[in-house]
PDB file of C-alpha atoms in Angstrom:
ATOM      1  CA  MET A 419       5.589  18.047 -12.033  1.00 30.00           C
ATOM      2  CA  ASP A 420       2.072  18.467 -11.803  1.00 32.00           C
ATOM      3  CA  ALA A 421       1.831  18.574 -15.936  1.00 31.00           C
ATOM      4  CA  PHE A 422       3.442  15.962 -15.803  1.00 34.00           C
ATOM      5  CA  ARG A 423       1.842  13.830 -13.251  1.00 37.00           C
ATOM      6  CA  GLY A 424      -1.238  14.579 -14.875  1.00 40.00           C
ATOM      7  CA  ALA A 425      -0.039  13.544 -18.384  1.00 40.00           C
ATOM      8  CA  LEU A 426       1.551  10.321 -16.508  1.00 43.00           C
ATOM      9  CA  SER A 427      -0.284   9.637 -14.098  1.00 40.00           C
ATOM     10  CA  ALA A 428      -4.204   9.897 -16.516  1.00 38.00           C
ATOM     11  CA  LYS A 429      -2.170   9.275 -20.164  1.00 40.00           C
ATOM     12  CA  ASP A 430       0.979   7.472 -20.055  1.00 39.00           C
ATOM     13  CA  CYS A 431      -0.177   4.972 -17.312  1.00 40.00           C
ATOM     14  CA  ALA A 432      -3.366   4.181 -18.922  1.00 38.00           C
ATOM     15  CA  VAL A 433      -1.836   3.201 -21.675  1.00 37.00           C
ATOM     16  CA  HIS A 434      -0.500   1.142 -20.150  1.00 37.00           C
ATOM     17  CA  ARG A 435      -3.111  -0.221 -18.157  1.00 37.00           C
ATOM     18  CA  ARG A 436      -5.561  -0.253 -21.364  1.00 38.00           C
ATOM     19  CA  MET A 437      -2.429  -2.595 -22.733  1.00 36.00           C
ATOM     20  CA  ALA A 438      -2.430  -4.917 -19.837  1.00 36.00           C
ATOM     21  CA  MET A 439      -5.922  -5.506 -19.720  1.00 36.00           C
ATOM     22  CA  ASP A 440      -6.445  -6.208 -23.558  1.00 36.00           C
ATOM     23  CA  GLN A 441      -2.881  -8.530 -22.885  1.00 33.00           C
ATOM     24  CA  THR A 442      -4.290  -9.923 -19.807  1.00 32.00           C
ATOM     25  CA  ARG A 443      -8.205 -10.514 -20.887  1.00 33.00           C
ATOM     26  CA  ALA A 444      -7.250 -13.590 -22.785  1.00 34.00           C
ATOM     27  CA  VAL A 445      -3.930 -15.061 -20.224  1.00 35.00           C
ATOM     28  CA  PRO A 446      -3.737 -13.514 -16.639  1.00 38.00           C
ATOM     29  CA  ALA A 447       0.237 -12.320 -16.480  1.00 40.00           C
ATOM     30  CA  PRO A 448       2.008 -13.374 -14.444  1.00 42.00           C
ATOM     31  CA  VAL A 449       2.469 -11.100 -10.857  1.00 43.00           C
ATOM     32  CA  PRO A 450       5.302  -8.428 -12.005  1.00 46.00           C
ATOM     33  CA  VAL A 451       8.075  -7.526  -9.695  1.00 52.00           C
ATOM     34  CA  THR A 452       9.353  -3.989  -8.654  1.00 53.00           C
ATOM     35  CA  SER A 453      11.166  -3.056  -7.421  1.00 57.00           C
ATOM     36  CA  ASP A 454      11.473   0.615  -5.159  1.00 82.00           C
ATOM     37  CA  ALA A 455      12.116   3.769  -6.854  1.00 91.00           C
ATOM     38  CA  GLU A 456      15.874   5.175  -6.312  1.00 92.00           C
ATOM     39  CA  VAL A 457      17.641   8.003  -6.521  1.00 93.00           C
ATOM     40  CA  ILE A 458      20.641   7.701  -9.470  1.00 94.00           C
ATOM     41  CA  VAL A 459      23.029   9.388 -11.031  1.00 94.00           C
ATOM     42  CA  VAL A 460      23.292   9.123 -14.788  1.00 92.00           C
ATOM     43  CA  GLU A 461      25.670  10.530 -17.443  1.00 93.00           C
ATOM     44  CA  ARG A 462      24.594  11.971 -21.317  1.00 93.00           C
ATOM     45  CA  THR A 463      23.541   9.283 -23.683  1.00 94.00           C
ATOM     46  CA  TYR A 464      22.838  10.024 -26.795  1.00 95.00           C
ATOM     47  CA  VAL A 465      19.846   7.345 -28.385  1.00 96.00           C
ATOM     48  CA  ALA A 466      20.163   7.072 -32.387  1.00 96.00           C
ATOM     49  CA  GLY A 467      16.549   5.791 -32.911  1.00 96.00           C
ATOM     50  CA  LEU A 468      13.457   7.008 -34.840  1.00 97.00           C
ATOM     51  CA  ARG A 469      10.829   9.060 -33.522  1.00 97.00           C
ATOM     52  CA  ALA A 470       7.362   9.205 -33.800  1.00 97.00           C
ATOM     53  CA  SER A 471       3.842  10.807 -32.744  1.00 97.00           C
ATOM     54  CA  VAL A 472       2.224   8.199 -31.431  1.00 96.00           C
ATOM     55  CA  PRO A 473      -1.205   6.983 -30.250  1.00 95.00           C
ATOM     56  CA  VAL A 474      -1.124   6.046 -26.369  1.00 89.00           C
ATOM     57  CA  THR A 475      -2.255   2.493 -27.812  1.00 89.00           C
ATOM     58  CA  GLU A 476      -0.299   1.594 -30.604  1.00 92.00           C
ATOM     59  CA  VAL A 477       2.882   2.961 -28.512  1.00 90.00           C
ATOM     60  CA  ARG A 478       4.353  -0.704 -27.562  1.00 87.00           C
ATOM     61  CA  ASP A 479       3.815  -2.700 -31.123  1.00 90.00           C
ATOM     62  CA  TRP A 480       5.237   0.303 -33.199  1.00 94.00           C
ATOM     63  CA  THR A 481       8.413   0.045 -30.778  1.00 92.00           C
ATOM     64  CA  ARG A 482       8.422  -3.503 -31.436  1.00 90.00           C
ATOM     65  CA  GLN A 483       8.258  -2.369 -35.386  1.00 94.00           C
ATOM     66  CA  ALA A 484      10.917   0.663 -34.960  1.00 95.00           C
ATOM     67  CA  LEU A 485      13.803  -1.203 -32.957  1.00 95.00           C
ATOM     68  CA  PRO A 486      14.659  -3.830 -35.932  1.00 95.00           C
ATOM     69  CA  VAL A 487      14.721  -1.267 -38.198  1.00 96.00           C
ATOM     70  CA  VAL A 488      16.799   1.122 -35.366  1.00 96.00           C
ATOM     71  CA  ALA A 489      19.342  -1.711 -35.716  1.00 95.00           C
ATOM     72  CA  ALA A 490      19.020  -2.625 -38.852  1.00 95.00           C
ATOM     73  CA  THR A 491      20.695   1.331 -39.350  1.00 96.00           C
ATOM     74  CA  LEU A 492      22.928   1.487 -37.144  1.00 96.00           C
ATOM     75  CA  ARG A 493      24.877  -2.206 -38.086  1.00 95.00           C
ATOM     76  CA  ASP A 494      24.858  -0.998 -41.877  1.00 94.00           C
ATOM     77  CA  ALA A 495      26.244   2.272 -40.996  1.00 94.00           C
ATOM     78  CA  GLY A 496      28.984   0.286 -38.692  1.00 94.00           C
ATOM     79  CA  VAL A 497      27.834   1.816 -35.212  1.00 94.00           C
ATOM     80  CA  ARG A 498      27.729  -0.314 -32.156  1.00 94.00           C
ATOM     81  CA  PRO A 499      24.848   0.493 -29.812  1.00 96.00           C
ATOM     82  CA  SER A 500      26.796   0.916 -26.737  1.00 95.00           C
ATOM     83  CA  GLY A 501      23.893  -0.348 -24.751  1.00 94.00           C
ATOM     84  CA  PRO A 502      20.047  -2.101 -24.570  1.00 95.00           C
ATOM     85  CA  PRO A 503      17.355  -0.124 -26.762  1.00 96.00           C
ATOM     86  CA  MET A 504      15.661   2.715 -24.845  1.00 96.00           C
ATOM     87  CA  SER A 505      12.423   4.402 -25.470  1.00 96.00           C
ATOM     88  CA  GLU A 506      12.127   8.123 -24.918  1.00 95.00           C
ATOM     89  CA  LEU A 507       8.332   9.638 -24.046  1.00 95.00           C
ATOM     90  CA  ARG A 508       7.046  12.677 -23.828  1.00 94.00           C
ATOM     91  CA  PRO A 509       3.479  13.155 -23.689  1.00 93.00           C
ATOM     92  CA  ARG A 510       1.925  15.916 -26.500  1.00 94.00           C
ATOM     93  CA  SER A 511      -1.464  18.221 -25.765  1.00 94.00           C
ATOM     94  CA  ASP A 512      -2.716  15.936 -28.537  1.00 95.00           C
ATOM     95  CA  GLY A 513      -2.843  12.834 -26.481  1.00 91.00           C
ATOM     96  CA  ALA A 514      -0.426  10.857 -28.078  1.00 95.00           C
ATOM     97  CA  LEU A 515       3.021  10.339 -27.033  1.00 95.00           C
ATOM     98  CA  GLN A 516       5.920  11.788 -28.967  1.00 96.00           C
ATOM     99  CA  VAL A 517       8.440   8.449 -28.849  1.00 96.00           C
ATOM    100  CA  THR A 518      11.968   8.332 -29.316  1.00 96.00           C
ATOM    101  CA  VAL A 519      13.271   4.059 -29.838  1.00 96.00           C
ATOM    102  CA  GLY A 520      16.429   3.340 -30.733  1.00 96.00           C
ATOM    103  CA  TYR A 521      20.258   2.224 -29.069  1.00 97.00           C
ATOM    104  CA  PRO A 522      22.597   4.442 -26.689  1.00 97.00           C
ATOM    105  CA  VAL A 523      25.621   5.349 -28.956  1.00 96.00           C
ATOM    106  CA  SER A 524      28.721   7.446 -28.215  1.00 93.00           C
ATOM    107  CA  ARG A 525      27.430  10.426 -30.038  1.00 87.00           C
ATOM    108  CA  PRO A 526      24.336  11.579 -32.616  1.00 85.00           C
ATOM    109  CA  PRO A 527      24.063   9.634 -35.591  1.00 81.00           C
ATOM    110  CA  VAL A 528      25.179  12.052 -39.054  1.00 86.00           C
ATOM    111  CA  GLY A 529      24.643  11.199 -41.991  1.00 88.00           C
ATOM    112  CA  LEU A 530      21.843   8.428 -40.934  1.00 90.00           C
ATOM    113  CA  ALA A 531      18.178   7.803 -41.430  1.00 92.00           C
ATOM    114  CA  LEU A 532      17.760   8.323 -37.480  1.00 95.00           C
ATOM    115  CA  THR A 533      16.908  11.014 -35.731  1.00 94.00           C
ATOM    116  CA  HIS A 534      18.346  11.105 -32.124  1.00 92.00           C
ATOM    117  CA  ALA A 535      17.264  11.881 -28.482  1.00 93.00           C
ATOM    118  CA  VAL A 536      19.547  12.856 -25.728  1.00 92.00           C
ATOM    119  CA  LEU A 537      19.355  11.507 -21.756  1.00 90.00           C
ATOM    120  CA  PRO A 538      20.408  14.669 -20.023  1.00 89.00           C
ATOM    121  CA  ALA A 539      23.413  13.818 -16.983  1.00 91.00           C
ATOM    122  CA  GLY A 540      22.678  14.510 -13.986  1.00 91.00           C
ATOM    123  CA  ILE A 541      19.698  13.062 -11.191  1.00 91.00           C
ATOM    124  CA  ALA A 542      17.311  10.498 -12.139  1.00 93.00           C
ATOM    125  CA  VAL A 543      14.563   8.460 -10.294  1.00 95.00           C
ATOM    126  CA  ARG A 544      14.917   4.782 -11.353  1.00 95.00           C
ATOM    127  CA  ALA A 545      12.025   2.132 -10.983  1.00 96.00           C
ATOM    128  CA  VAL A 546      12.973  -0.826 -11.749  1.00 95.00           C
ATOM    129  CA  HIS A 547      10.256  -3.617 -13.313  1.00 94.00           C
ATOM    130  CA  ILE A 548      10.508  -7.640 -14.110  1.00 93.00           C
ATOM    131  CA  GLY A 549       8.633  -9.358 -16.195  1.00 92.00           C
ATOM    132  CA  PRO A 550       6.656  -8.717 -19.541  1.00 89.00           C
ATOM    133  CA  HIS A 551       5.682  -5.342 -20.429  1.00 84.00           C
ATOM    134  CA  GLU A 552       2.096  -5.435 -20.247  1.00 85.00           C
ATOM    135  CA  SER A 553       2.094  -5.267 -16.371  1.00 89.00           C
ATOM    136  CA  ILE A 554       4.208  -2.568 -15.953  1.00 89.00           C
ATOM    137  CA  GLN A 555       1.609  -0.058 -15.295  1.00 88.00           C
ATOM    138  CA  SER A 556       2.226  -1.247 -11.979  1.00 91.00           C
ATOM    139  CA  THR A 557       5.780   0.132 -11.548  1.00 93.00           C
ATOM    140  CA  TYR A 558       4.440   3.757 -13.115  1.00 91.00           C
ATOM    141  CA  ASP A 559       2.116   3.537 -10.757  1.00 91.00           C
ATOM    142  CA  ARG A 560       4.709   3.176  -8.155  1.00 91.00           C
ATOM    143  CA  LEU A 561       6.872   5.385  -9.480  1.00 93.00           C
ATOM    144  CA  VAL A 562       3.815   8.373  -9.410  1.00 91.00           C
ATOM    145  CA  GLU A 563       3.588   7.357  -5.845  1.00 91.00           C
ATOM    146  CA  TRP A 564       7.517   8.131  -5.118  1.00 91.00           C
ATOM    147  CA  LEU A 565       7.660  10.695  -6.914  1.00 92.00           C
ATOM    148  CA  THR A 566       4.932  12.353  -4.925  1.00 91.00           C
ATOM    149  CA  GLY A 567       6.162  11.364  -1.726  1.00 91.00           C
ATOM    150  CA  HIS A 568       9.282  12.493  -2.142  1.00 89.00           C
ATOM    151  CA  HIS A 569       8.276  15.854  -3.740  1.00 90.00           C
ATOM    152  CA  ARG A 570      10.472  15.380  -7.029  1.00 87.00           C
ATOM    153  CA  PRO A 571       9.611  16.788  -9.772  1.00 80.00           C
ATOM    154  CA  ALA A 572       9.645  15.056 -13.088  1.00 77.00           C
ATOM    155  CA  GLY A 573      10.764  16.163 -16.168  1.00 77.00           C
ATOM    156  CA  PRO A 574       8.566  16.186 -19.739  1.00 87.00           C
ATOM    157  CA  ALA A 575      10.038  13.019 -20.623  1.00 91.00           C
ATOM    158  CA  LEU A 576      10.126   9.484 -18.856  1.00 93.00           C
ATOM    159  CA  TRP A 577      12.792   6.575 -20.734  1.00 95.00           C
ATOM    160  CA  GLU A 578      12.486   2.846 -20.332  1.00 95.00           C
ATOM    161  CA  GLN A 579      15.331   0.598 -20.820  1.00 96.00           C
ATOM    162  CA  TYR A 580      15.097  -1.974 -22.249  1.00 95.00           C
ATOM    163  CA  ILE A 581      17.844  -4.415 -19.987  1.00 94.00           C
ATOM    164  CA  ILE A 582      16.151  -7.435 -20.562  1.00 93.00           C
ATOM    165  CA  GLY A 583      13.760  -7.458 -23.546  1.00 84.00           C
ATOM    166  CA  PRO A 584      10.925  -9.587 -25.347  1.00 74.00           C
ATOM    167  CA  ASP A 585      13.420 -10.052 -27.586  1.00 74.00           C
ATOM    168  CA  VAL A 586      16.485 -11.387 -25.378  1.00 80.00           C
ATOM    169  CA  ALA A 587      14.527 -13.052 -22.695  1.00 80.00           C
ATOM    170  CA  ARG A 588      13.394 -16.767 -22.647  1.00 82.00           C
ATOM    171  CA  THR A 589      10.018 -15.908 -21.012  1.00 85.00           C
ATOM    172  CA  ALA A 590       8.299 -12.784 -20.849  1.00 83.00           C
ATOM    173  CA  ALA A 591       8.675 -13.292 -17.336  1.00 87.00           C
ATOM    174  CA  ALA A 592      12.184 -12.398 -17.794  1.00 89.00           C
ATOM    175  CA  CYS A 593      11.969  -9.353 -19.352  1.00 91.00           C
ATOM    176  CA  LYS A 594      13.801  -5.932 -17.088  1.00 94.00           C
ATOM    177  CA  THR A 595      12.739  -3.094 -17.660  1.00 94.00           C
ATOM    178  CA  ALA A 596      14.204   0.436 -16.017  1.00 96.00           C
ATOM    179  CA  ILE A 597      11.994   3.257 -16.044  1.00 95.00           C
ATOM    180  CA  LEU A 598      14.010   6.637 -15.640  1.00 95.00           C
ATOM    181  CA  CYS A 599      12.594  10.026 -14.819  1.00 94.00           C
ATOM    182  CA  PRO A 600      15.221  12.464 -14.759  1.00 93.00           C
ATOM    183  CA  GLN A 601      15.355  15.200 -12.643  1.00 89.00           C
ATOM    184  CA  ASP A 602      15.582  18.497 -14.906  1.00 73.00           C
ATOM    185  CA  GLY A 603      17.723  21.104 -13.292  1.00 58.00           C
ATOM    186  CA  GLN A 604      19.354  19.250 -11.077  1.00 52.00           C
ATOM    187  CA  PRO A 605      22.990  18.252 -11.892  1.00 43.00           C
ATOM    188  CA  ALA A 606      24.691  14.972 -10.872  1.00 42.00           C
ATOM    189  CA  GLU A 607      26.644  17.187  -8.047  1.00 39.00           C
ATOM    190  CA  ALA A 608      23.445  17.979  -6.671  1.00 33.00           C
ATOM    191  CA  ARG A 609      22.750  15.117  -5.386  1.00 30.00           C
TER     192      ARG A 609
END
């Protein structure tokens, strides 16, 4: 938890803070709505997508560019996503993030120019952010606070699930993002 929390609070959270500051200099962001974190059980989920090492300041832009490419690749291969787009975010020792962004699918892609990530089955802690992605930092802060306060470990990666993304929402304030923190080593029945 300490290594991940350090990476999360100092690096990942700083990314969202810098992105929010960059965006709010011109236009104040609406006040986001954040749900309290909750412990949930997740099913094993394969995400077909693109992966890259991305500087933290460029994650949002890279994700926005990569998702249409992934969607087109899946559509051309006749593969239907089984849910909304997701990103796996893994801190790297050089300060960048390894980001895999894509769509959940029933099995890993074979023969496509895509990679895959796996959201493991088991226990996860989820916090939901409602509002523009530029203000998601408050939800990350609350998640870290919740994990610390509940003595919950964090794995080496976080997941964002774009339940209502900017491509679907009528306004940025209507966006809804779930942040998932898998609890490595805790199978669903360990709840």
